[in-house]
Structures are given as C-alpha cells and as structure tokens.
Coordinates of C-alpha atoms in Angstrom, one line a residue:
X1 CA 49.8 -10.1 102.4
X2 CA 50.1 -13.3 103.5
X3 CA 47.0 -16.0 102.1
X4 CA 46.3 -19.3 103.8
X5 CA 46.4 -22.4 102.9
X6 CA 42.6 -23.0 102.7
X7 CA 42.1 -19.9 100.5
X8 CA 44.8 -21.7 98.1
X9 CA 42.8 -24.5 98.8
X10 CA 39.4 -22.8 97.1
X11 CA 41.3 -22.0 93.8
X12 CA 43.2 -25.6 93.1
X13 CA 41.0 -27.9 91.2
X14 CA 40.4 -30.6 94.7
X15 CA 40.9 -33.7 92.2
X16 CA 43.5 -35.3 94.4
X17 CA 44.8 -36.3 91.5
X18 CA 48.6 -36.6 93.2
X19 CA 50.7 -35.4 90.3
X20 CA 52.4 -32.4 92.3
X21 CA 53.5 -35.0 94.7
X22 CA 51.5 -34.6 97.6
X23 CA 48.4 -37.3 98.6
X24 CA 45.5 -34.1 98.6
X25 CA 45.0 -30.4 97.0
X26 CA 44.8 -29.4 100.9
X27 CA 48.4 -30.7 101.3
X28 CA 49.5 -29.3 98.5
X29 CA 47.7 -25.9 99.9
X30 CA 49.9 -26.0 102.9
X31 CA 52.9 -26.5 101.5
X32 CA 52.3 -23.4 98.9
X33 CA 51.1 -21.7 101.8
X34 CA 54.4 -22.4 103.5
X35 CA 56.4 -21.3 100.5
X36 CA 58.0 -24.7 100.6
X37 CA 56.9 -25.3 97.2
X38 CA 55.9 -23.7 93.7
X39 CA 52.6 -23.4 92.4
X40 CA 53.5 -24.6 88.8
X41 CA 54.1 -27.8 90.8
X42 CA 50.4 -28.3 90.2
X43 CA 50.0 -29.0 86.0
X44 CA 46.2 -28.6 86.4
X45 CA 45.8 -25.0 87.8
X46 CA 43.9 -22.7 85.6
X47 CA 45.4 -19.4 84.6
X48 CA 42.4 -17.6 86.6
X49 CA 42.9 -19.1 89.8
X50 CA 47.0 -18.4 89.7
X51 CA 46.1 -14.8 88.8
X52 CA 44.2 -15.0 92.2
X53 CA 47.1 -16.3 93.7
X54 CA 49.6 -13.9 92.5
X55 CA 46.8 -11.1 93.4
X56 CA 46.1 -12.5 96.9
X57 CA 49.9 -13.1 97.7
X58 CA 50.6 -9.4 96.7
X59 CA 51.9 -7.2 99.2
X60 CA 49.3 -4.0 100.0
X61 CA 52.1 -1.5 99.5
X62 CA 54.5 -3.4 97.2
X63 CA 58.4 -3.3 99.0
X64 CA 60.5 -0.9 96.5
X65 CA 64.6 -1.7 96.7
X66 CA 67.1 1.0 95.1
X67 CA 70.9 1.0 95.2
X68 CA 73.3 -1.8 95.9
X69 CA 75.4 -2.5 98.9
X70 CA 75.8 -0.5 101.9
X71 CA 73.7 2.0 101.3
X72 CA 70.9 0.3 99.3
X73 CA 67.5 0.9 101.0
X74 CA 64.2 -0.6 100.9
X75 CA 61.1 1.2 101.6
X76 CA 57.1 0.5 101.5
X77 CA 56.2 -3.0 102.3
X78 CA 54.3 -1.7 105.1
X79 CA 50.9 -3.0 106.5
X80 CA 49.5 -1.3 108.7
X81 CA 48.2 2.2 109.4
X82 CA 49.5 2.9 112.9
X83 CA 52.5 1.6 114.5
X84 CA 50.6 0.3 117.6
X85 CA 48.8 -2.1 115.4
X86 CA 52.5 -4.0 114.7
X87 CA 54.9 -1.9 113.4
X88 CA 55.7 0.1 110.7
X89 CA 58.3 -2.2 108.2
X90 CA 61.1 0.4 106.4
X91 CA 62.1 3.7 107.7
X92 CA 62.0 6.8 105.3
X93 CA 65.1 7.3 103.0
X94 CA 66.6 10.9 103.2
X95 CA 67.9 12.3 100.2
X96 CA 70.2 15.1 99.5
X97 CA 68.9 17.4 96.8
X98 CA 71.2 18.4 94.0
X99 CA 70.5 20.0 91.0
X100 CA 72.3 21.2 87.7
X101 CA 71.3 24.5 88.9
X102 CA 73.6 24.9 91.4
X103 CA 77.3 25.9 91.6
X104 CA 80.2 23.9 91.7
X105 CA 80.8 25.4 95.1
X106 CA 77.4 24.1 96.5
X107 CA 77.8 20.9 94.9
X108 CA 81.2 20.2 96.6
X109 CA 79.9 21.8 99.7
X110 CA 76.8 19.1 99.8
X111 CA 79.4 16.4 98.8
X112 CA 81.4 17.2 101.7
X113 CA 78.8 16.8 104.3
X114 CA 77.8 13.6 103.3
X115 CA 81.6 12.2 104.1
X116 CA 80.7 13.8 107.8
X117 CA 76.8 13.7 108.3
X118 CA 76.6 10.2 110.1
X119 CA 75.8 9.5 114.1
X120 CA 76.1 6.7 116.3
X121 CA 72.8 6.4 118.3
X122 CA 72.4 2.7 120.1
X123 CA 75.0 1.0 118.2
X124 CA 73.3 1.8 114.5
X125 CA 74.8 4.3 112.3
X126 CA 72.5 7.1 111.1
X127 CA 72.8 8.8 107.6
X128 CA 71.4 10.1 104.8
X129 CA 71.4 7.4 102.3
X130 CA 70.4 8.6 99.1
X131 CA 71.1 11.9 96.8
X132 CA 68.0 13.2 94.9
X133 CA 69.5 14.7 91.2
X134 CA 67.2 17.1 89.7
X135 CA 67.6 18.5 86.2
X136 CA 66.3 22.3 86.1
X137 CA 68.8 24.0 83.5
X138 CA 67.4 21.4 80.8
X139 CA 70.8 20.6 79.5
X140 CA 71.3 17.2 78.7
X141 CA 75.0 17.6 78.7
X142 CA 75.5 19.8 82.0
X143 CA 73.0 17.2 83.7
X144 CA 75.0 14.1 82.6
X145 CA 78.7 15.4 83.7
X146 CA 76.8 16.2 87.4
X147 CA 75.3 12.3 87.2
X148 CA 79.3 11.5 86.4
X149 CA 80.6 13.5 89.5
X150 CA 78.1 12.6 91.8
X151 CA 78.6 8.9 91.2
X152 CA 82.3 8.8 90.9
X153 CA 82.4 10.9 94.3
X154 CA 79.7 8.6 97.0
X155 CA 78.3 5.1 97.4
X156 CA 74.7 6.8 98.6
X157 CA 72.3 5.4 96.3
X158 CA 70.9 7.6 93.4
X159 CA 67.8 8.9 92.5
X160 CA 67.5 10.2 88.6
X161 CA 65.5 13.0 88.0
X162 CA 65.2 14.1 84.3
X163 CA 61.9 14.2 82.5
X164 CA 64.3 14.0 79.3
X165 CA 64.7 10.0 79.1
X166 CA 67.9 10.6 76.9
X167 CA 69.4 12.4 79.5
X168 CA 68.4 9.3 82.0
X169 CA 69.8 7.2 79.6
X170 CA 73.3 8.7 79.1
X171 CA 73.5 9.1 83.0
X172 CA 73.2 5.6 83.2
X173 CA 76.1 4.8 81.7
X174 CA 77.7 6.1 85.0
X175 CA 75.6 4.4 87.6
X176 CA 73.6 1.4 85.7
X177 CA 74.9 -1.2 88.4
X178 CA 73.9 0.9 91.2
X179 CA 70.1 0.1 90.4
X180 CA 69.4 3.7 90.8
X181 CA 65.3 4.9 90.7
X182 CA 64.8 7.1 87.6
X183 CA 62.0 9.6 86.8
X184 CA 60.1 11.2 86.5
X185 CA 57.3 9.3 84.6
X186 CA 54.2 11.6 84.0
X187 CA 51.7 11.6 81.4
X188 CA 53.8 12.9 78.4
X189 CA 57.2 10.4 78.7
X190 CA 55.4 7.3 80.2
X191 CA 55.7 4.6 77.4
X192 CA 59.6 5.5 77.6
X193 CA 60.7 5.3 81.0
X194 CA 58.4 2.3 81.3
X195 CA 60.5 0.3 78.1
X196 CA 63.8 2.0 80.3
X197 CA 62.8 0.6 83.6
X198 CA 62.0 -3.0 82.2
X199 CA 65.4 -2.8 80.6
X200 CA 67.3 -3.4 83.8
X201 CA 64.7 -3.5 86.7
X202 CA 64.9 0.0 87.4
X203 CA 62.7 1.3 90.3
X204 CA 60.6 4.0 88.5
X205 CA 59.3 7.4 89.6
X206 CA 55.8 8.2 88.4
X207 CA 54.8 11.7 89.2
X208 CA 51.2 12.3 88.9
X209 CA 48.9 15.7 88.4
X210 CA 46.9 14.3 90.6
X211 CA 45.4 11.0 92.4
X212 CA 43.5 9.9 89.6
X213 CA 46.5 10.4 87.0
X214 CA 48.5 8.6 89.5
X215 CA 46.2 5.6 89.4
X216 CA 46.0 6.0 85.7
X217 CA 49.6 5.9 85.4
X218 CA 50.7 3.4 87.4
X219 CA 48.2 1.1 86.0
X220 CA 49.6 1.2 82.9
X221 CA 53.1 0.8 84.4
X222 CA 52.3 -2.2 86.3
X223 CA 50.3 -4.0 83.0
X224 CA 53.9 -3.6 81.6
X225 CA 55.4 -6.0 84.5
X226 CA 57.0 -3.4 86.9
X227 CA 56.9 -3.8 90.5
X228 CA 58.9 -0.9 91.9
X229 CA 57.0 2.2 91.9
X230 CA 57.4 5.3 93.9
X231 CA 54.4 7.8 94.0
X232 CA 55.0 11.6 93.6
X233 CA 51.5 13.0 94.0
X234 CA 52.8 16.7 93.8
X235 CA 50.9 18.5 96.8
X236 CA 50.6 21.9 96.3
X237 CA 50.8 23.2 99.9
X238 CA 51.1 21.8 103.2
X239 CA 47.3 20.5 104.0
X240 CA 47.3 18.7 100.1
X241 CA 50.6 16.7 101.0
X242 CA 49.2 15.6 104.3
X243 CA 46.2 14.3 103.0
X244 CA 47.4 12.7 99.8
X245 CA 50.0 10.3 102.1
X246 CA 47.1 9.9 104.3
X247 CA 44.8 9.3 101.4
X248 CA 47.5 6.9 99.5
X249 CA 47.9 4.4 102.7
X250 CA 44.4 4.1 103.1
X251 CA 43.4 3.1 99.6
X252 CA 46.3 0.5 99.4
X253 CA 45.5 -1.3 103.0
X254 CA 41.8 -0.4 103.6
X255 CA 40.6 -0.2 100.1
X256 CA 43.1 -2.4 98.3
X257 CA 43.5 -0.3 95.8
X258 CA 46.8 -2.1 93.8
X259 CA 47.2 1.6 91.5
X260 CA 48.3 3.2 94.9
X261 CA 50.0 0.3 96.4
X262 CA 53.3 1.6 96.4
X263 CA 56.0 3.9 98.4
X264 CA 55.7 7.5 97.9
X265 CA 58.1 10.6 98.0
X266 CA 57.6 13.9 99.7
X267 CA 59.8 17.4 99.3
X268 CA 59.1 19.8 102.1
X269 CA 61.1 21.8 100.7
X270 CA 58.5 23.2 98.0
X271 CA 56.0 23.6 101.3
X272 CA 58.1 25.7 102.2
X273 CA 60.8 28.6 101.8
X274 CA 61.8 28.6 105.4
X275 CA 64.6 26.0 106.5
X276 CA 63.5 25.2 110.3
X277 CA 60.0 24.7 108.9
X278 CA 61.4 22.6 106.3
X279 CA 62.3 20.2 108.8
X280 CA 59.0 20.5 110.9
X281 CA 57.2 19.6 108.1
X282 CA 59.6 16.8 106.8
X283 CA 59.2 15.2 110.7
X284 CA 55.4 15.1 110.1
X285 CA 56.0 13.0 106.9
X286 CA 58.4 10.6 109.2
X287 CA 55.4 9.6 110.4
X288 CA 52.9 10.0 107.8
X289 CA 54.1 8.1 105.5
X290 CA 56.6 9.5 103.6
X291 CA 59.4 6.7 102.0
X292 CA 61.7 8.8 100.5
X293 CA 62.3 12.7 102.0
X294 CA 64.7 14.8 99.9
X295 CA 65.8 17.8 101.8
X296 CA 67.2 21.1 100.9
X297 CA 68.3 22.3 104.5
X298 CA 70.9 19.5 105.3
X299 CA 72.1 21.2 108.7
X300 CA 73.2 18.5 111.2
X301 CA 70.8 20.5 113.8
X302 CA 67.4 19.5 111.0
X303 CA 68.7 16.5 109.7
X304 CA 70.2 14.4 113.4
X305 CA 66.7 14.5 114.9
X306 CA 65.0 13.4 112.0
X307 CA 66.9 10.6 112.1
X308 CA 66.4 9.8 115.6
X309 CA 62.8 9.9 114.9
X310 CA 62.4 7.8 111.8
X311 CA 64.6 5.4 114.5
X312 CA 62.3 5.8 117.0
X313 CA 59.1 5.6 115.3
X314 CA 60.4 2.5 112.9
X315 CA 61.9 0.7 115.4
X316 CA 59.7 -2.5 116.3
X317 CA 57.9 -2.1 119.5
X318 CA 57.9 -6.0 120.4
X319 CA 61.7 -6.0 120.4
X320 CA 63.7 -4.2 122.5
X321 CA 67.0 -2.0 121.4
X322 CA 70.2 -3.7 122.2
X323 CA 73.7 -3.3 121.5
X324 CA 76.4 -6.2 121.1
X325 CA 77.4 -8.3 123.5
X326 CA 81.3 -7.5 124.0
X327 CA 84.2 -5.9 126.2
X328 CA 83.8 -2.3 126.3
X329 CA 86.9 -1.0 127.4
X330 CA 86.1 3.0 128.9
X331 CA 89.0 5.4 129.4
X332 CA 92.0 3.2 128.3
X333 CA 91.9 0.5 130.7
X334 CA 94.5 -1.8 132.0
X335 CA 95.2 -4.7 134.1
X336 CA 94.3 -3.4 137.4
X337 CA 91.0 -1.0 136.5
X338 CA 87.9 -1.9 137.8
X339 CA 85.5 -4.6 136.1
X340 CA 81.5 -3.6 135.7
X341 CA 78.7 -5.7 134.1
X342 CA 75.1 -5.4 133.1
X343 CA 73.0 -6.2 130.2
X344 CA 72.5 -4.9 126.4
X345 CA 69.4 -3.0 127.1
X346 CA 70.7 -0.2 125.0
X347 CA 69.1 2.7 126.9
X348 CA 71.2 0.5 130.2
X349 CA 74.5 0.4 128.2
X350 CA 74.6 4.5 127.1
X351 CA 73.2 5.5 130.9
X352 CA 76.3 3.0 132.5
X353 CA 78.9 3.4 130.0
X354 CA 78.1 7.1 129.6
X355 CA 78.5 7.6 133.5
X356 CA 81.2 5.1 133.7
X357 CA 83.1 7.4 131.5
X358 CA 82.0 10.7 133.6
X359 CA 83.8 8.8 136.5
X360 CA 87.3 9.1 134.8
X361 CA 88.0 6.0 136.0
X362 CA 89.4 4.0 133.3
X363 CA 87.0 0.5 133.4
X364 CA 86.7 -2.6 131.5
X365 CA 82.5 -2.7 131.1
X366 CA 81.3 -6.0 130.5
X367 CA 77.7 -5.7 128.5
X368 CA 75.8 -9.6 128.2
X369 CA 73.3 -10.5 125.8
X370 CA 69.7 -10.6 127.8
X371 CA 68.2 -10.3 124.3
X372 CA 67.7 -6.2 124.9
X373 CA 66.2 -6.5 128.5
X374 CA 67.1 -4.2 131.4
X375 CA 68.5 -5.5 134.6
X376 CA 65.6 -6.5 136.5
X377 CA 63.6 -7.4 133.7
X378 CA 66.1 -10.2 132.8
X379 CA 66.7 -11.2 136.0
X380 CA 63.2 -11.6 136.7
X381 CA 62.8 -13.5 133.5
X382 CA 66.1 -15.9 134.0
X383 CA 68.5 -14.0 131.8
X384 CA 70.5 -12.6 133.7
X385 CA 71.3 -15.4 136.8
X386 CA 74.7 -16.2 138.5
X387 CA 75.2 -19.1 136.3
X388 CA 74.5 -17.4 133.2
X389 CA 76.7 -14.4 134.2
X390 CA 79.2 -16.8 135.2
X391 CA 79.3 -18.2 132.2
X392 CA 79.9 -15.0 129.8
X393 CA 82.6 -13.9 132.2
X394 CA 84.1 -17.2 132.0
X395 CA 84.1 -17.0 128.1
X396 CA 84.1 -13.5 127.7
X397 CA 87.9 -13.4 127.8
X398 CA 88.2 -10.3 130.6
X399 CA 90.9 -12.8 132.3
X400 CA 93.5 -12.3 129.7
X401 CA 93.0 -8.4 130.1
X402 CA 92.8 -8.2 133.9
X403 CA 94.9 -9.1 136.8
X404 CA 92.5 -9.4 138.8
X405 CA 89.4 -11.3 139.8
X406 CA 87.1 -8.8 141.1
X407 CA 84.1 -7.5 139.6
X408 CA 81.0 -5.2 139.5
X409 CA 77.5 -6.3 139.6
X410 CA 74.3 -3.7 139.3
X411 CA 73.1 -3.1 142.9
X412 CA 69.3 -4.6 141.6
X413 CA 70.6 -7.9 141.8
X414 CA 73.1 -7.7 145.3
X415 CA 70.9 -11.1 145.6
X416 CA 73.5 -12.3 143.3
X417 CA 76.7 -11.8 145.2
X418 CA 76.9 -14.9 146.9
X419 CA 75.8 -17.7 143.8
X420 CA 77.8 -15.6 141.4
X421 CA 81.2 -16.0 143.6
X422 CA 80.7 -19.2 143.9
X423 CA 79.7 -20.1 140.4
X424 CA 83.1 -18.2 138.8
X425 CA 85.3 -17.9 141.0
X426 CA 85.0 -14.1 141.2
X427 CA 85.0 -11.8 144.1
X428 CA 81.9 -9.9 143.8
X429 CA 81.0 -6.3 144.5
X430 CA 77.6 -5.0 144.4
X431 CA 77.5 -2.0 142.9
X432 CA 75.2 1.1 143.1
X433 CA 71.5 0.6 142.3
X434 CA 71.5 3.9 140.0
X435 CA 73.8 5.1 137.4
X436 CA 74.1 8.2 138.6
X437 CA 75.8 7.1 141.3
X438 CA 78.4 5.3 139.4
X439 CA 81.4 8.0 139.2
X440 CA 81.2 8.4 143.0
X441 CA 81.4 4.9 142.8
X442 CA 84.2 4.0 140.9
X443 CA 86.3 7.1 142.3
X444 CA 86.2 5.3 146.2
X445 CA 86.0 1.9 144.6
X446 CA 89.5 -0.3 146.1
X447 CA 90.4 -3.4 143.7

C-alpha cells in the first residue's frame, strides 16, 4: 500500500539536521515517498519508526512470483475487493494436476495437452501455466523420477507437493532454478520447509487445518523473513471454500490482518467428483479470489472459458483491449487486393478482420494505434483524423506491397474522404458503416 510522504514525515526525527542530503525531514519525506531514495539515507532513524515504515509500505496481500521466464506468473498483490473499485492486479494461475498415482499413460496424455492447450483471444495467448505435482503413493523415489520427467518435458512453472521435505529436496535438484513453490507446510514439517524456502527464496505453501492454524503458521513463517506465501485453507465442501476466500480478502484489506495477507490456492476438484461441475465451481473462484486453480478435468471445452473469464474479469477496466498496430494481410493478399483501415480497438479488429476474411476477398487490413479506442470514439477524441491516418499509411509501408493507391476508410468517418485524399495522396473509398456488411462489400468493390 502506498504511504505518503507526511506519514513518513511523523516517524523521522524533524531535526533538519541535513545529513541525508536534503534541507528538511519533509524533503527527505517526499523523496522516500517517491522511492527516489533509501531510508538508511537518514543515520538518525530509530529502529521503531523503520519497522513502521516497512509495516506501512507493505502490500495488503503481499505479490507471490513462481517460475522463471515465459511462463513465470505472479499472483496476489491485489487491493481491492471488487473490480469496479479499480481493478483486480494478477489473474489466477491454472495448474495441471499430476500425481505419482497415476499411470504413465495419463502422465504422457496430460503432457501432451499442454504442447496443444493454448488460444489466441485479442492478441494474448491463453494457457495453463503451471503443473501442480502431488505425492500420494508416499515414495520418495517414484515421486522424484516424476519431478525429473515433468521438468525435463515443459517450461510451465512447477508447483512441489510433498509433505516429505526430503523428497522436495531431492526434486529440487531437477528444477532449483525454476523457483518452483514447494509445500506443503502444515503444523508437523513447518520449521523445515521454512529453513528450505529461505535457502533459495522459494515461494512456500502453507496448508492450514483451519484459519486460525493458518494465521498461526504463517506467522511463524513470516518472523523467519519469507515473503511469498500461498494459503491453502483446505475447505471441506463447496460453501467452506467460498467463504474462507471471501473471509481471507477481507481480513488482509479491511482488517489488515498481515497472517492472511497472501495469495491462496483452491482445488475444485475435491468439491467435487463431477467434471462439468468442476469447472463451475473453479469459474466462481476466478472471481472470488482464487490465485492458483489446479484442475483435474483439463478438457479444452472447461478449461478455454475459464480462461476467457479470468481475461475478462482481470483485465483493467480503465484501459481498453487493443491489438498491435501492423499490416494484417487476410487471405493471401497481393499487389492489386483491396486496402481497409480502422483502429486497434480489439473487439473492432476480430469483428473487421473476421468478416473481412468471410468475404474471401484476399485484403491488406491496415489496424492504427488509437490507444484501444473504437472508430468514433477516436475520432471524436482526435485519434483517428486525416492527418494522423495519413501519416501511418505514409509510414506504414502498405506502398511497397500494393500497386495501387486506393484505400478503405470505416463508413463512421465518410467526413474523412476529402482531408484524407488530400493529406496522402490516396484515393479514398468510404466503406460500409457495419461490419457485417463488409463481404458484400469487398465482393462488388472495383480497385
């Protein structure tokens, strides 16, 4: 949470006394406040008030990074309880679930998917992004050789599930640089995952009988230095899961309760033995507030639109969905096909494009930045003007793949026409108002 510069100002010792380089305490406020400086610039702050500091300046729900690369995620971090206050920060993880129950067969099958499970939806890839490995035979040995396979076979990021810490240990030895989060910490094994955690800045998994061990735990865990927690409050049924999340984000923004401040993991799968209602009940987590979700039905038809919706529902409100400002050639285009352009509104691009493609007529789409705003929208607002279009054609480089200098405008702005011609040099054809009338379009349309 962010703290002010006059709160810092309260806990500094007001002497004035200059040695941290600035002429006042409130100067030197505002810069800490700013994060332009450190606080151990000031040699005179006590060790209570940068406790306060450190306590102030911490997050409500502290941000929780696991994996490296690609498919590293972040989750928590978040500050507010519903998205139309500001918007919610880091969409749930999904994880695969794998355990060293299962047969080769169903391993391999799993692995398989995940080379195939991924969607293009307004120019962002969608995936799973993590694999949840469970230990149920109690075999150190077996559990270990499926670690080794999993790793050497995907990038997703790992999640270690053993409450034997020597089997997390000799698993590590496979995946140590991929910062995997290891667990689970209860009760019994706590002092040792803790010491295994701090080792390497593993994220840990504490897995708690109930809220009250939770806070217990993690209280100890964070005493010991560690940051990245993930809760596992272990709902028995349906109603118990709901109001633990519900319960959880409540006492870490309304209550600030620092014990619960942290991500949590949710498996519908033990709600439930029925696959479609495993993914009903995984979509009410999406929104209530679930940050990892390991799932047991991996279908494309349950796990595609729970994608969508984690998209949907963690996409930021205040700023529109675009897609990149480019050529979009359509069918094979050549020289002499037809020339179209709008804006990167995304929801514009997939209804144009989409019909555009419907048409059969091979097209060079032109899509220009307007910072995710729809036609009329940016042209209202100055984004999308003759000069401005002008200029994007102009350096757009659609001359050097046409032979032609005719193009397409949306029929919203046939107020264009005239300015735009003269501004590039471009014969100008306005275009229907509709996208549904694009194919009908294009198919009379005479270069």
């Amino acid at each position: 949470m962010a703290i002010s510069g006059l709160d810092i100002f309260k806990l500094l010792p007001k002497t004035n006394c200059r040695d941290c380089g600035f002429p006042t305490c409130l100067a030197f406020a505002m810069q800490l406040a700013a994060k332009k400086i450190e606080l151990s610039k000031c040699p005179h702050v006590t060790e209570e008030a940068k406790k306060a500091l450190e306590d102030a300046a911490r997050p409500p729900i502290m941000p929780v990074t696991i994996g490296t690369g690609d498919f590293s995620f972040t989750i928590g971090a978040e500050t507010v309880l519903y998205r139309h206050e500001k918007r919610f920060e880091h969409r749930p993880s999904f994880a695969y679930f794998i355990s060293d129950s299962m047969e080769d067969s169903q391993v391999d099958d799993i692995l398989s998917r995940i080379k195939t499970q991924k969607w293009e939806r307004v120019g962002e890839l969608l995936q799973p992004n993590s694999i949840y490995l469970k230990s149920e035979e109690n075999d150190i040995s077996k559990y270990v050789k499926l670690v080794e396979k999993i790793a050497s076979s995907t990038k997703l990021s790992l999640i270690l599930i053993n409450e034997d810490i020597e089997a997390i240990k000799q698993a590590l030895q496979f995946c140590s640089d991929r910062k995997p989060l290891i667990g689970s910490a209860t009760k019994d094994n706590i002092n040792d995952f803790i010491s295994l955690a701090k080792s390497d800045s593993y994220p840990l998994l504490i897995k708690g009988e109930s809220i009250e061990d939770l806070i217990s735990l993690t209280t100890k865990a964070s005493d010991e230095g560690l940051k990245e927690i993930v809760l596992d409050s272990t709902p028995k049924n349906l109603k118990q899961a709901f109001n633990h999340q519900i319960y959880i984000r409540r006492a870490a923004l309304e209550r600030k309760n620092q014990a619960l401040g942290y991500p949590t993991i949710i498996f519908p799968f033990k709600l439930t033995d029925d696959a479609i209602k495993e993914a009903v009940i995984a979509s009410i987590f999406v929104a209530k507030y679930a940050g990892i979700i390991v799932m047991k039905n991996v279908e494309p038809e349950s796990l595609y639109p729970l994608l969508v919706l984690a998209q949907n529902i963690y996409t930021d409100p205040q700023r529109p969905m675009s897609v990149e400002e480019k050529i979009y050639p359509i069918g094979d285009p050549d020289e002499k096909s037809p020339v179209l352009i709008t804006t990167n509104f995304s929801l514009t691009y997939f209804l144009v494009s989409g019909e555009v493609e419907g048409s059969k007529v091979p097209s060079w789409l032109l899509i220009m930045d307007t910072e995710g705003q729809s036609v009329l929208t940016s042209w209202a607002a100055g984004k999308f003007i003759a000069e401005g279009i002008a200029k994007f054609v102009k350096k757009s480089g659609i001359e050097e793949k046409v032979s032609h200098k005719n193009i397409i405008i949306p029929g919203y702005v046939a107020q264009l026409s005239g300015e735009l011609e003269d501004e590039s040099g471009w014969k100008v054809t306005v275009g229907p108002r509709e996208a549904a009338d694009i194919p009908k379009f294009l198919q009379n349309y005479k270069i």
